[in-house]
Short mmCIF file of C-alpha atoms in Angstrom, two decimals:
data_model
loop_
_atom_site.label_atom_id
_atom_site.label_comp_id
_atom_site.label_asym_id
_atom_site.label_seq_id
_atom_site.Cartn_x
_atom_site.Cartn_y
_atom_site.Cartn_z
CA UNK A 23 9.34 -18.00 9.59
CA UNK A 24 7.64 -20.15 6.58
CA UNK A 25 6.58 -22.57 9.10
CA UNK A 26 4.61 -20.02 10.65
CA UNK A 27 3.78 -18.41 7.13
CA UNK A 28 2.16 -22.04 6.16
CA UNK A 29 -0.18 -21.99 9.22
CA UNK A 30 -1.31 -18.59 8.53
CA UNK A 31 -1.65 -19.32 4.93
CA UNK A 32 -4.21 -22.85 5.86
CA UNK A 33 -5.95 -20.48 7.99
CA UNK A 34 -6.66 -17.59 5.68
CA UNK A 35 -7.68 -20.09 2.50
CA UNK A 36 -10.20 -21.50 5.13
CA UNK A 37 -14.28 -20.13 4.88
CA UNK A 38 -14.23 -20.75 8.51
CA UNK A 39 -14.06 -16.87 9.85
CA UNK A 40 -12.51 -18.02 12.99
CA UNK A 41 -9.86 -19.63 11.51
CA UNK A 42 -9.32 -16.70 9.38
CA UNK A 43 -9.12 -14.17 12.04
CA UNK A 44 -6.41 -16.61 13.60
CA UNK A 45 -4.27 -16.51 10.35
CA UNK A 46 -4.61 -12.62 10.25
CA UNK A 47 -3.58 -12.06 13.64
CA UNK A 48 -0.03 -14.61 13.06
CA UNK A 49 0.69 -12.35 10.07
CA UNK A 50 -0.04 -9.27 11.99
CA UNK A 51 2.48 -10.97 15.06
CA UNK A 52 5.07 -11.72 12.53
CA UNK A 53 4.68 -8.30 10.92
CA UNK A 54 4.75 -6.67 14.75
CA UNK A 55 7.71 -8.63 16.04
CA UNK A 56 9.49 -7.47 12.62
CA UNK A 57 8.66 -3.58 13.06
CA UNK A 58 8.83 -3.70 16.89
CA UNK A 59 11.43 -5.60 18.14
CA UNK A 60 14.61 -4.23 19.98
CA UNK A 61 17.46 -2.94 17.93
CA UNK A 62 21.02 -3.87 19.11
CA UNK A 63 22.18 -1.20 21.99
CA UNK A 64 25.53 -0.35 23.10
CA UNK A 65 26.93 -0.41 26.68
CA UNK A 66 25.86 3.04 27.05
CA UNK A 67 22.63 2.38 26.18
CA UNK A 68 22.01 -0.70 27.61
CA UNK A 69 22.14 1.25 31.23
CA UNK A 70 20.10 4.13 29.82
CA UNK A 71 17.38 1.81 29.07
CA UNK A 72 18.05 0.30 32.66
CA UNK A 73 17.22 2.92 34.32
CA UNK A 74 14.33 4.40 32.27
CA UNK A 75 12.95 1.26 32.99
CA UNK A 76 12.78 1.27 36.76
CA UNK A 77 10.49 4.32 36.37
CA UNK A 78 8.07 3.53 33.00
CA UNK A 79 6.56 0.58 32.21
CA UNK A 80 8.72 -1.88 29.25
CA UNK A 81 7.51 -1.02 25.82
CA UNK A 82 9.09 -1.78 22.15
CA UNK A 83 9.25 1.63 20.46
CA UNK A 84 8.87 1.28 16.80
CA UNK A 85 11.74 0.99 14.34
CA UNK A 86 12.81 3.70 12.25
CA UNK A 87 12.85 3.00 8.33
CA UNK A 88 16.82 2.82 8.38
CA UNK A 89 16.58 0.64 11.43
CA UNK A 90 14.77 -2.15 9.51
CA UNK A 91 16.92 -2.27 6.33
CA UNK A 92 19.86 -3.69 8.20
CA UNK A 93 17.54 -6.16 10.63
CA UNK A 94 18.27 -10.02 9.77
CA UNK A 95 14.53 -10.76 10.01
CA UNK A 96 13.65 -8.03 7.79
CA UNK A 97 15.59 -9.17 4.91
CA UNK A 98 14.59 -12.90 5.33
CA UNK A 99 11.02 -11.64 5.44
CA UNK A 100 12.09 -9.18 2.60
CA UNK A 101 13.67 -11.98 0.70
CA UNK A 102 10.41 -14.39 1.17
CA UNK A 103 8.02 -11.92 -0.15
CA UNK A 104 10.02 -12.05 -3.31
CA UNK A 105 8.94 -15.90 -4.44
CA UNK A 106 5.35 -17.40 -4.95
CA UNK A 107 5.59 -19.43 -2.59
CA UNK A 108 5.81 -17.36 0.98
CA UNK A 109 4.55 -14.00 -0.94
CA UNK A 110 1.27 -12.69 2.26
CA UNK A 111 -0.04 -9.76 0.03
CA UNK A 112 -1.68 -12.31 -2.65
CA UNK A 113 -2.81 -14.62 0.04
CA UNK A 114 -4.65 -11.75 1.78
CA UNK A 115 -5.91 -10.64 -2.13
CA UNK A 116 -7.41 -14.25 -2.30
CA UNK A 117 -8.52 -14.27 1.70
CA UNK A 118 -10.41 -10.77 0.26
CA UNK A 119 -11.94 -12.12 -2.65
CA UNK A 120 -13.31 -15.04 -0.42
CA UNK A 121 -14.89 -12.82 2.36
CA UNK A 122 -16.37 -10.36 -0.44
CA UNK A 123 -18.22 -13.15 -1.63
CA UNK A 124 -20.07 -13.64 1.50
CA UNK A 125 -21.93 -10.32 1.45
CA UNK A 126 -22.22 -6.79 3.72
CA UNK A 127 -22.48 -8.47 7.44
CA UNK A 128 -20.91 -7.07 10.82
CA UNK A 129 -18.94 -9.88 11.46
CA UNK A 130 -17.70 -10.43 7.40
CA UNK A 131 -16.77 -6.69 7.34
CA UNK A 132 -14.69 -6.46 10.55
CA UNK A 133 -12.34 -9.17 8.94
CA UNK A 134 -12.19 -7.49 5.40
CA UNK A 135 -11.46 -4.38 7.88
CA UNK A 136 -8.35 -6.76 9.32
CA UNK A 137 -7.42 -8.00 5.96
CA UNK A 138 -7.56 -4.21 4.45
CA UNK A 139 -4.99 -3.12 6.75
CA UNK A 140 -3.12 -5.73 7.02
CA UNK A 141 -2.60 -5.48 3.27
CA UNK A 142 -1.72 -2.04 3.67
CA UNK A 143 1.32 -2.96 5.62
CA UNK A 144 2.76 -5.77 3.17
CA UNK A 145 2.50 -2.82 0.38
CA UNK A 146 4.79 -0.78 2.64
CA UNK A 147 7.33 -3.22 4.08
CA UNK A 148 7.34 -4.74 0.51
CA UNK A 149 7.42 -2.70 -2.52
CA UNK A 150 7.62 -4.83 -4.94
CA UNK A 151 4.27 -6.39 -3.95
CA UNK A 152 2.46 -3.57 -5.44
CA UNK A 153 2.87 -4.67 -8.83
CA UNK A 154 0.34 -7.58 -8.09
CA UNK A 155 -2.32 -4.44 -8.52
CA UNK A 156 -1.25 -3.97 -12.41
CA UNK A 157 -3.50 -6.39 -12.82
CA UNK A 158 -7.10 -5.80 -13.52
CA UNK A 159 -8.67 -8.51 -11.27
CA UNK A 160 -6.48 -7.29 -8.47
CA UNK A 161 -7.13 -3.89 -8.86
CA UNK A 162 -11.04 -4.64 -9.25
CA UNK A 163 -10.93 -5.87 -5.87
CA UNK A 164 -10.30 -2.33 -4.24
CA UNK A 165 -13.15 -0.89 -6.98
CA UNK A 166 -15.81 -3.18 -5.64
CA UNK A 167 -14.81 -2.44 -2.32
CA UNK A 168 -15.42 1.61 -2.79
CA UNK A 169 -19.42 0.74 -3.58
CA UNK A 170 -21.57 3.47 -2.25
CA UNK A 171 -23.55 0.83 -0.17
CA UNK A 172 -20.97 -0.55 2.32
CA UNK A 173 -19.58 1.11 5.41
CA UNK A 174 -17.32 4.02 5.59
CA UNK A 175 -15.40 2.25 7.97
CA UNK A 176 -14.68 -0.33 5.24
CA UNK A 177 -14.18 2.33 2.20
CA UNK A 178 -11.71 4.29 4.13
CA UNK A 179 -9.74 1.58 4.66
CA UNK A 180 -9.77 0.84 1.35
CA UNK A 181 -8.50 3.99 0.22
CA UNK A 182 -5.19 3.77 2.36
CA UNK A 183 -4.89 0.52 0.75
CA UNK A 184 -5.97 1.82 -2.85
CA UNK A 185 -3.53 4.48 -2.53
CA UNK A 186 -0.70 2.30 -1.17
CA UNK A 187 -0.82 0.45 -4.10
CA UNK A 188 -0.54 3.39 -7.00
CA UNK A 189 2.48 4.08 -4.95
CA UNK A 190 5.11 4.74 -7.25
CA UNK A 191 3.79 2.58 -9.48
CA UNK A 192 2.95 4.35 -12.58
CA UNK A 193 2.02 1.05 -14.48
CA UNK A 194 -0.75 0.54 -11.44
CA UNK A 195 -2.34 3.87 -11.84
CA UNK A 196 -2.73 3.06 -15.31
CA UNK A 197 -4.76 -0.36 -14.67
CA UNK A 198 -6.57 1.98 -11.69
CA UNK A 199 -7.89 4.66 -14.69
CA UNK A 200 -8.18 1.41 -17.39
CA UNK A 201 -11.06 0.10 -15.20
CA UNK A 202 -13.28 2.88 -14.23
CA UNK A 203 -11.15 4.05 -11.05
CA UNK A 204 -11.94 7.65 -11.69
CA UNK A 205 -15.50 7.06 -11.99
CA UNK A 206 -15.43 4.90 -8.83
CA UNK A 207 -14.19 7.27 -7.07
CA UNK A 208 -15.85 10.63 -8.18
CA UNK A 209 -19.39 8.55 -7.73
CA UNK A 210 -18.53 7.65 -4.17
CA UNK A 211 -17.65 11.34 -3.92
CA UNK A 212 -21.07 12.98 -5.23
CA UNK A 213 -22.99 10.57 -3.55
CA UNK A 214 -24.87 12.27 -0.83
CA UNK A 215 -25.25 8.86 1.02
CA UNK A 216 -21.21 8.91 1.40
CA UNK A 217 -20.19 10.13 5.04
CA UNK A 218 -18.24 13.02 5.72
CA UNK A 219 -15.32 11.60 6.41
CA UNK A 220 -14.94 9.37 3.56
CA UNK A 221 -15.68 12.37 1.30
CA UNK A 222 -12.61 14.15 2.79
CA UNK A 223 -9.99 11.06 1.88
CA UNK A 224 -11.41 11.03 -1.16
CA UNK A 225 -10.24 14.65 -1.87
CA UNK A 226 -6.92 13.65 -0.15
CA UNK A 227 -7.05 10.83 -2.78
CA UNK A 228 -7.87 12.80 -5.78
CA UNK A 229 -4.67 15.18 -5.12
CA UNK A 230 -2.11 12.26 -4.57
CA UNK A 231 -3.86 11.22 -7.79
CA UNK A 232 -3.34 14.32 -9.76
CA UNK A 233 0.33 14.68 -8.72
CA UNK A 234 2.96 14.41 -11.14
CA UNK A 235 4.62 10.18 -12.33
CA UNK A 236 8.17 9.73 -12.21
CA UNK A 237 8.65 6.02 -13.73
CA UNK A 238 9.81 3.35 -11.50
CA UNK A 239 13.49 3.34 -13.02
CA UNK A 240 13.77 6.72 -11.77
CA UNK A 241 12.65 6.13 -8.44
CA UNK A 242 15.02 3.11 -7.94
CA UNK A 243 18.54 4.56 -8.85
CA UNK A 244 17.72 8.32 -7.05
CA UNK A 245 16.16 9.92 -4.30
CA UNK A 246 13.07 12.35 -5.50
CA UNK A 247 9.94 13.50 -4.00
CA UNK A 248 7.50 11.09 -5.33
CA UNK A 249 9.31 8.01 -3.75
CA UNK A 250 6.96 8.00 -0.77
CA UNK A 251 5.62 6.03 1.77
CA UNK A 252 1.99 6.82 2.99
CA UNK A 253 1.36 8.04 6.44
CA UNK A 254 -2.19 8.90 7.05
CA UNK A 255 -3.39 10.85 10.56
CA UNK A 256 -0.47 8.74 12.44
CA UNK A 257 -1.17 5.61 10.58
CA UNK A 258 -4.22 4.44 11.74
CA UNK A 259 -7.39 3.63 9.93
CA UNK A 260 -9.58 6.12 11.34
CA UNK A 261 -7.27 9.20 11.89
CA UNK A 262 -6.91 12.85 9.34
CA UNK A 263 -4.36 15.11 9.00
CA UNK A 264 -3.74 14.19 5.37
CA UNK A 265 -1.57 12.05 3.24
CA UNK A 266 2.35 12.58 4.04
CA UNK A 267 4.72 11.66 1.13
CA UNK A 268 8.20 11.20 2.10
CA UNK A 269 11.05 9.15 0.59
CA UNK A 270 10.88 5.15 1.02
CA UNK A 271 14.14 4.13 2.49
CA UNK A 272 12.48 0.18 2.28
CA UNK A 273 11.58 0.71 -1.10
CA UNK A 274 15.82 0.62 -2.25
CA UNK A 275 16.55 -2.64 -0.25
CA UNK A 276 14.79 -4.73 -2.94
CA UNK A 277 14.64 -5.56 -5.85
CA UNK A 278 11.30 -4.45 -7.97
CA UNK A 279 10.83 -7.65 -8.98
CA UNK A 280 7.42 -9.33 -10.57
CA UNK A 281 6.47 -12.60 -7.52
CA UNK A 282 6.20 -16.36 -9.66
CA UNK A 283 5.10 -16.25 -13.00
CA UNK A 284 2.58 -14.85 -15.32
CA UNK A 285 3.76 -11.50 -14.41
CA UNK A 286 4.85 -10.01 -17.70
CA UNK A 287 7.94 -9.37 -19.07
CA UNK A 288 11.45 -8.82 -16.99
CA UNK A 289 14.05 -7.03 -17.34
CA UNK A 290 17.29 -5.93 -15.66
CA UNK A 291 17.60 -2.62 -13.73
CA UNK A 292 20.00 -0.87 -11.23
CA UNK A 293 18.37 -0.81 -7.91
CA UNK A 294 19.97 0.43 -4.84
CA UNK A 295 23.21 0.26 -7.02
CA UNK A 296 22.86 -3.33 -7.94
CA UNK A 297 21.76 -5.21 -11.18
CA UNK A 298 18.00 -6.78 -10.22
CA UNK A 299 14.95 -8.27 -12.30
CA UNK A 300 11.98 -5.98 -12.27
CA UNK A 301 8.27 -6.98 -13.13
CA UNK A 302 7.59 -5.00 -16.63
CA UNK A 303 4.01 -5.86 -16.56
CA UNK A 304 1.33 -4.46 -19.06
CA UNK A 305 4.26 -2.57 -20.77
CA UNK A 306 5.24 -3.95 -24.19
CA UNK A 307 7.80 -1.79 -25.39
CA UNK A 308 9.63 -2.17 -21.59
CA UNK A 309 8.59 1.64 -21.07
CA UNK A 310 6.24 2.33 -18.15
CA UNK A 311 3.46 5.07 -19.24
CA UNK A 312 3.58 8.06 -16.78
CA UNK A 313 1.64 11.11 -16.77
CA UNK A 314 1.46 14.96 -15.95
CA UNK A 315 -0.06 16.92 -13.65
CA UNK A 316 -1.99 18.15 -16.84
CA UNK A 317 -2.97 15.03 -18.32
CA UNK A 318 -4.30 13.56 -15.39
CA UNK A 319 -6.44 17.14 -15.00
CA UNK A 320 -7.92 16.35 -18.53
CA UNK A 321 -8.79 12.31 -17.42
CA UNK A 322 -10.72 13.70 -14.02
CA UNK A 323 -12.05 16.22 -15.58
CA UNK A 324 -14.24 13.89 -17.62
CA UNK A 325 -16.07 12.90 -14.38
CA UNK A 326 -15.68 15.90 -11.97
CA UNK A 327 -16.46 19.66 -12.61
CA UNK A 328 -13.67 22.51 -11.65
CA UNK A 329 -10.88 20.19 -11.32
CA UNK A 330 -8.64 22.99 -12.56
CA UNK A 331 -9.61 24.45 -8.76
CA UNK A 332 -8.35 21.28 -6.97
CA UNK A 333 -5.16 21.43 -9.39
CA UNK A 334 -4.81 25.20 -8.10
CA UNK A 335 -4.91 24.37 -4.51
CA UNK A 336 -2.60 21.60 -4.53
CA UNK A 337 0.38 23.88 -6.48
CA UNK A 338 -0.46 26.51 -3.85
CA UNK A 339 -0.30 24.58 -0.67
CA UNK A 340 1.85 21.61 -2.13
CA UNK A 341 0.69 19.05 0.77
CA UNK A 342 3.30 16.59 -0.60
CA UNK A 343 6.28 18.72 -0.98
CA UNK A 344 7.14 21.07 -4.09
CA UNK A 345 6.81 18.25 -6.41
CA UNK A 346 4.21 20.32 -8.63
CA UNK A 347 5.57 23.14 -11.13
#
């Protein structure tokens, strides 16, 4: 696995966009074989499979959450993504920054597209990546990438991704409002040049925004509502239906850990019953800032008018679950 990790890495640092569309597609193999492959089968179901087979063509169903906690590959991948070294969410960060810097083209935006998503994915399988978005030049990235000018094909991915990353992360949401996220995204939202479509995550993203922080402590040592992972329109890039919250059954096989140094602070937290280091990032005192339903109401309402009406409609038809009092 890091022998294939290095290639991918060479490829993605390269400004060659062929040879960075090769390293995205070994990361999205690796990340397929991972999520895809066969679980073990008993006896039984060994023959059941046998002779579904003779009558439907061989696929690899996906695996369930609870399926991939107790894979082997899994936790070596999991265990990877924990160091510097082997960690594919900040190479694909860097492999962003790179193709941003070439400009708005066809070609240039299908593989910030790729990279978007592919990002996406590392934030899911690997928690503890999101904390690479407490920082500003990170979380900057995303910004830029919600500029009125460029596709909506290329903001909408970057809203999964955007909201992937504020994921439970309290600390993140934070750096998000610290650098002119709100205004970001209410701009790109009363901008009459913004398609339809976009305009309708955006209002799915201002009410997982205005839900109610439970600090990442919390979310580690017990089960609650806003322990999610994100499930938009089946998972796909293009597809509605709204954001799904549900609980993260990855997020408790690792430990929320910062990846190499120059992460902040750590500390020592129980996770998944055991005794782990966590990133403490941005927080001084060791306490992660969270934030109401209310307060957050007050912060958007600086930008957006009748916010009190979107606050209304999500404790009314409470699209994530009763979470909102």
């Amino acid at each position: 696995m890091e022998t294939l990790l290095s290639h991918s890495f060479d490829y993605l640092s390269s400004h060659d966009p062929t040879k960075i569309r090769k390293g995205l597609r070994q990361v999205e193999g690796l990340l397929a074989q991972i999520c895809l492959s066969r679980t073990p089968q008993t006896a039984a179901e060994k023959r059941r499979s046998a002779i579904l087979l003779s009558s439907a063509p061989s696929t690899s169903p996906p695996k369930q959450l609870s399926d991939l906690k107790d894979d082997p590959a899994f936790r070596d991948f999991f265990k990877l993504q924990q160091g510097f070294q082997w960690n594919v969410a900040m190479r694909l960060i860097a492999c962003l920054e790179r193709l941003m810097g070439r400009g708005s083209n066809g070609q240039n935006d299908l593989l910030i597209i790729s990279t978007l998503d592919l990002l996406q994915g590392i934030l899911l399988l690997h928690p503890p990546s999101r904390c690479l978005f407490s920082h500003d030049i990170n979380m900057n990235i995303l910004l830029d990438l919600l500029d009125p000018t460029l596709p909506p094909a290329l903001q909408s991915t970057t809203l999964l991704v955007l909201v992937t990353a504020l994921l439970s992360h309290p600390s993140n949401t934070r750096t998000f409002e610290s650098q002119d996220g709100l205004f970001t995204i209410t701009s790109l939202f009363k901008s009459r040049a913004t398609a339809r479509d976009v305009k309708l995550k955006l209002v799915e993203f201002l009410y997982f925004y205005l839900m109610p922080e439970t600090p990442k402590s919390q979310l580690m040592s017990a089960s609650v509502p806003n322990t999610a992972v994100l499930g938009v329109g089946g998972g796909g890039r293009g597809g509605g239906g709204g954001l799904q919250r549900r609980e993260s059954k990855i997020a408790r096989m690792g430990a929320e850990m910062g990846i190499g140094g120059g992460f902040g602070k750590r500390k020592v937290e129980t996770y998944a019953g055991e005794n782990v280091a966590v990133d403490n990032a941005g927080s001084g005192d060791g306490q992660e800032e969270t934030r109401t339903t209310e307060e957050k109401q007050g912060l958007l309402g600086k930008y957006l008018n009748n916010v009190e009406d979107l606050v209304e409609d999500l404790r009314e038809t409470q699209p994530f679950g009763t979470v909102v009092g």
